[in-house]
Amino acid sequence: MAVVKTNGDLKAAGTGRLYVVATPIGNLEDITLRALRVLKEADLIACEDTRQTIKLLSHFDISKRLVSYHEHNEITRAPEIVIELEQGAKVALVSDAGTPTISDPGHRLVALCLRHGIQVVPVPGASAFVAALAGSGMVIEEFVFVGFPPSRPTQRRKVLRTLAEEKRTIALYEAPHRLLDTLEDALEILGNRPAVIAREVTKVYEEFVRGHIEDLVAAVTKKPPRGEITLLIGTADGMATHAGAGAAANPALTIPLARRVDEIMQERSVDRKGALKQAARERGLTKREAYKQLLITRDE
């Protein structure tokens, strides 16, 4: 096992270093003093989109040599950057916004640098899902970040099924035009859990939409969102905590599940399968969990 020590000093002698630099996700004031120093002193800045990075650098009066590094050229560009690093260059890696390698390009370059014995120094800063979690109001002592779910419905649903038993808050990114489909799939597969949509975090039109997944489906149906989306989904057990005295306010949540299924069948003239699905949504349960409870409570 190789152990490499670094003090993060940009001017230290020897082989070059790769600096993984987080940049603002919207508000330019969120850049750190250290990030500005590293960008000013670097020999080369590898960036996802040179046009976006030039805007950032121009705002802070920084002029540097830029090279594009994105998902479509990283196989060939990473070795080229490593050659410069081995010759002593100090390279700053940035993405369009946020922290490189976190749902952004960069992992291949970082891994290649480590294989070549080149030091990799993280320069931490903004990250959309961390900011969204901090402002969500949800229980976040433990969480799992899954990045962007697959765009294809079959694969997306497969991923959601793997999260059905997850007991931690789930954080993911989604494109605005796919958000409704993802919410509807989550409602069916995960149940009606507490959830938050964090939109355009740190930007002018920042918005948090809080509620349960059913509430978010209604909100997105009424007003399709724009911009960058972070979706947070709580656990089924979190429903009672989120609602406070919700159980007392909603007697449907306190009666045995089997009896509630019978009520729904009579009230809505639906079959048992449809009634179970609705009851599961009310209680923030997956269909599997609801079926298990139904077997337990059917004689109560």
C-alpha positions as MATLAB code, in Angstrom:
seq = 'MAVVKTNGDLKAAGTGRLYVVATPIGNLEDITLRALRVLKEADLIACEDTRQTIKLLSHFDISKRLVSYHEHNEITRAPEIVIELEQGAKVALVSDAGTPTISDPGHRLVALCLRHGIQVVPVPGASAFVAALAGSGMVIEEFVFVGFPPSRPTQRRKVLRTLAEEKRTIALYEAPHRLLDTLEDALEILGNRPAVIAREVTKVYEEFVRGHIEDLVAAVTKKPPRGEITLLIGTADGMATHAGAGAAANPALTIPLARRVDEIMQERSVDRKGALKQAARERGLTKREAYKQLLITRDE';
ca = [
       0.000    0.000    0.000;
       1.443    3.355   -1.033;
       1.203    6.192    1.458;
       1.715    9.693    0.063;
       1.908   12.686    2.373;
       1.110   16.196    1.200;
       0.847   19.534    2.916;
      -1.080   21.104    0.046;
       1.704   23.654   -0.625;
       1.419   24.634   -4.282;
       5.038   25.809   -4.446;
       6.685   22.711   -3.003;
       9.471   21.281   -5.153;
       9.327   17.946   -6.997;
       6.787   16.235   -9.205;
       3.688   18.201  -10.020;
       0.430   17.917   -8.134;
      -3.176   17.625   -9.179;
      -5.533   19.904   -7.260;
      -9.200   18.882   -7.334;
     -10.848   22.267   -6.888;
     -14.491   22.781   -5.977;
     -16.106   25.825   -7.593;
     -19.426   27.617   -6.859;
     -22.660   25.875   -7.880;
     -24.374   29.210   -8.445;
     -23.396   32.035   -6.134;
     -19.847   33.138   -6.971;
     -19.317   34.283   -3.386;
     -19.163   30.613   -2.387;
     -15.673   30.142   -3.806;
     -13.031   29.728   -1.110;
      -9.909   31.832   -0.629;
      -7.826   28.697   -0.993;
      -9.505   27.795   -4.295;
      -8.735   31.270   -5.650;
      -5.090   30.985   -4.618;
      -4.718   27.565   -6.222;
      -6.325   28.740   -9.472;
      -4.054   31.789   -9.578;
      -0.879   29.808   -8.966;
      -1.606   26.733  -11.091;
       0.290   26.194  -14.346;
      -2.737   24.658  -16.032;
      -6.479   24.411  -15.352;
      -8.289   21.340  -16.678;
     -11.976   22.180  -16.986;
     -15.182   20.497  -18.085;
     -16.217   23.404  -20.328;
     -13.674   26.139  -21.034;
     -16.465   28.623  -21.736;
     -17.930   28.187  -18.270;
     -14.583   28.288  -16.507;
     -13.510   31.445  -18.362;
     -16.562   33.214  -16.909;
     -15.492   32.240  -13.395;
     -11.847   33.175  -13.915;
     -12.713   36.487  -15.550;
     -14.906   37.424  -12.593;
     -11.891   37.034  -10.290;
      -9.389   38.500  -12.788;
      -7.494   35.236  -13.283;
      -5.819   34.414  -16.600;
      -4.530   30.865  -17.099;
      -3.908   28.255  -19.745;
      -7.004   26.069  -20.000;
      -7.471   22.589  -21.379;
     -10.822   20.844  -21.781;
     -11.371   17.697  -19.727;
     -14.829   16.142  -19.944;
     -16.551   12.764  -20.156;
     -16.088   12.520  -23.931;
     -12.317   13.102  -24.042;
     -11.034   11.996  -20.627;
      -9.676    8.657  -21.912;
      -7.136   10.466  -24.100;
      -6.815   13.738  -22.167;
      -6.005   12.182  -18.773;
      -2.664   10.695  -19.952;
      -1.734   14.016  -21.572;
      -2.308   15.830  -18.284;
      -0.330   13.203  -16.366;
       2.649   13.803  -18.664;
       2.582   17.498  -17.742;
       2.276   16.614  -14.062;
       5.284   14.306  -14.271;
       7.235   17.212  -15.718;
       6.435   19.273  -12.624;
       3.292   21.153  -13.598;
       0.735   22.133  -10.975;
      -2.679   21.333  -12.442;
      -6.059   22.441  -11.080;
      -9.019   20.260  -12.067;
     -12.446   21.937  -12.031;
     -15.915   21.073  -13.301;
     -18.587   23.489  -14.489;
     -19.884   23.759  -10.923;
     -19.367   21.999   -7.613;
     -16.809   19.343   -6.788;
     -15.101   17.391   -9.606;
     -15.653   13.602   -9.538;
     -19.003   14.034   -7.713;
     -21.384   13.243  -10.602;
     -18.835   15.078  -12.767;
     -15.706   14.027  -14.699;
     -12.434   13.603  -12.844;
     -12.240   10.103  -11.381;
     -10.213    8.695  -14.271;
      -7.599   11.444  -13.954;
      -7.378   11.130  -10.182;
      -6.945    7.345  -10.400;
      -4.295    7.660  -13.114;
      -2.357   10.216  -11.075;
      -2.335    7.929   -8.060;
      -1.097    5.009  -10.164;
       1.789    7.206  -11.332;
       2.658    8.336   -7.813;
       1.429   11.893   -8.361;
      -0.064   13.621   -5.351;
      -3.749   14.513   -5.496;
      -4.849   17.382   -3.266;
      -8.582   18.089   -2.720;
      -9.597   21.728   -2.347;
     -13.098   21.394   -0.846;
     -16.031   23.694   -1.416;
     -19.551   23.754   -2.791;
     -21.549   20.608   -3.508;
     -25.229   20.737   -4.456;
     -26.429   17.663   -2.592;
     -24.615   18.643    0.616;
     -26.177   22.121    0.517;
     -29.586   20.590   -0.208;
     -29.295   18.200    2.729;
     -28.274   21.028    5.058;
     -31.346   23.099    4.161;
     -33.845   20.275    3.834;
     -34.981   19.896    7.422;
     -34.832   16.124    7.044;
     -33.049   13.644    9.291;
     -29.556   13.492    7.758;
     -27.318   11.954   10.422;
     -26.940    9.192    7.841;
     -27.629    9.412    4.127;
     -26.765    7.725    0.847;
     -25.915    9.661   -2.323;
     -26.751    7.881   -5.596;
     -26.000   10.595   -8.155;
     -28.115   10.652  -11.313;
     -30.459    7.656  -11.698;
     -30.528    6.014  -15.151;
     -32.574    7.887  -17.738;
     -34.179    4.723  -19.087;
     -37.350    3.858  -17.118;
     -36.559    0.145  -16.731;
     -33.081    0.804  -15.345;
     -34.292    3.654  -13.148;
     -36.940    1.457  -11.558;
     -34.351   -1.262  -11.034;
     -32.154    1.170   -9.108;
     -35.097    2.353   -7.008;
     -35.946   -1.247   -6.103;
     -32.437   -1.687   -4.707;
     -33.188    1.277   -2.414;
     -36.554   -0.041   -1.186;
     -35.092   -1.289    2.099;
     -32.758    1.687    2.558;
     -33.040    3.159    6.065;
     -31.039    6.311    5.372;
     -32.100    9.487    3.607;
     -31.565    9.115   -0.148;
     -30.022   12.005   -2.097;
     -29.979   12.048   -5.881;
     -29.760   14.410   -8.826;
     -32.344   14.498  -11.604;
     -32.937   16.414  -14.815;
     -36.059   18.613  -14.604;
     -37.749   16.922  -17.583;
     -37.418   13.503  -15.905;
     -38.287   14.544  -12.362;
     -42.006   13.704  -12.561;
     -41.321   10.215  -13.925;
     -38.766    9.586  -11.176;
     -41.161   10.796   -8.470;
     -43.969    8.597   -9.781;
     -41.657    5.575   -9.875;
     -40.429    6.363   -6.344;
     -44.017    6.659   -5.105;
     -44.895    3.247   -6.465;
     -41.697    1.464   -5.437;
     -40.662    3.228   -2.212;
     -44.053    4.349   -0.931;
     -45.220    7.804    0.100;
     -42.152    8.866    2.018;
     -41.137   12.345    3.205;
     -39.250   14.086    0.402;
     -37.756   17.410   -0.618;
     -37.028   18.953   -3.992;
     -34.120   21.412   -3.806;
     -34.013   23.472   -6.993;
     -31.336   25.919   -8.158;
     -29.532   25.787   -4.794;
     -27.529   28.994   -4.061;
     -28.881   30.677   -7.209;
     -31.341   33.554   -7.625;
     -34.380   31.279   -7.948;
     -33.428   28.832   -5.193;
     -36.463   26.873   -4.043;
     -37.210   24.069   -1.585;
     -40.437   22.085   -1.994;
     -41.108   19.938    1.073;
     -43.747   17.317    1.806;
     -44.280   13.673    0.897;
     -43.693   12.156   -2.512;
     -47.399   12.435   -3.357;
     -47.243   16.164   -2.582;
     -44.213   16.592   -4.813;
     -45.869   14.708   -7.666;
     -48.805   17.122   -7.441;
     -46.515   20.160   -7.267;
     -44.404   19.101  -10.267;
     -47.505   18.182  -12.268;
     -48.945   21.630  -11.618;
     -45.707   23.505  -12.276;
     -42.937   21.672  -14.169;
     -39.579   22.654  -12.661;
     -36.578   24.243  -14.337;
     -32.921   24.295  -13.483;
     -30.758   21.937  -11.462;
     -32.605   19.517   -9.194;
     -31.568   17.641   -6.058;
     -34.159   15.189   -4.763;
     -34.076   13.951   -1.179;
     -36.198   10.996   -0.034;
     -36.581   10.055    3.621;
     -37.313    6.693    5.175;
     -40.776    5.211    5.600;
     -40.359    5.409    9.377;
     -39.672    9.122    9.069;
     -43.245    9.788    7.999;
     -44.626    9.915   11.541;
     -41.729   12.106   12.734;
     -42.168   14.480    9.807;
     -45.888   14.760   10.393;
     -45.611   15.170   14.154;
     -49.113   14.409   15.389;
     -50.119   13.192   11.955;
     -51.331    9.832   13.177;
     -53.764   11.440   15.569;
     -54.911   13.840   12.860;
     -55.390   10.999   10.385;
     -57.165    8.001   11.948;
     -56.602    6.032    8.739;
     -52.973    5.615    9.834;
     -53.855    4.067   13.205;
     -56.214    1.258   12.232;
     -54.950   -2.184   11.162;
     -53.839   -2.254    7.570;
     -56.267   -5.030    6.578;
     -59.216   -3.010    7.840;
     -57.978    0.086    6.004;
     -57.681   -1.910    2.757;
     -61.320   -3.008    3.153;
     -62.374    0.607    3.735;
     -60.623    1.794    0.583;
     -62.194   -0.998   -1.468;
     -65.663    0.154   -0.362;
     -64.989    3.901   -0.568;
     -63.343    3.891   -3.988;
     -64.763    0.749   -5.586;
     -61.311   -0.644   -6.370;
     -59.978   -4.179   -6.127;
     -57.841   -5.407   -3.227;
     -54.601   -4.858   -5.119;
     -55.449   -1.229   -5.835;
     -56.642   -0.667   -2.264;
     -53.415   -2.118   -0.843;
     -51.377    0.145   -3.093;
     -53.257    3.227   -1.843;
     -52.968    2.181    1.800;
     -49.241    1.632    1.355;
     -48.873    5.172   -0.011;
     -50.768    6.612    2.968;
     -48.364    4.933    5.393;
     -45.140    5.492    3.443;
     -44.633    1.777    2.897;
     -43.341   -0.163   -0.069;
     -45.742   -2.644   -1.643;
     -43.676   -5.491   -0.191;
     -43.805   -4.037    3.329;
     -47.539   -3.406    3.005;
     -48.181   -6.982    1.887;
     -46.234   -8.320    4.881;
     -48.286   -6.143    7.229;
     -51.483   -7.240    5.533;
     -50.685  -10.875    6.253;
     -50.003  -10.004    9.885;
     -53.086   -7.818   10.466;
     -55.725   -9.510    8.338;
     -57.287  -11.229   11.337;
     -57.241   -8.170   13.602;
];
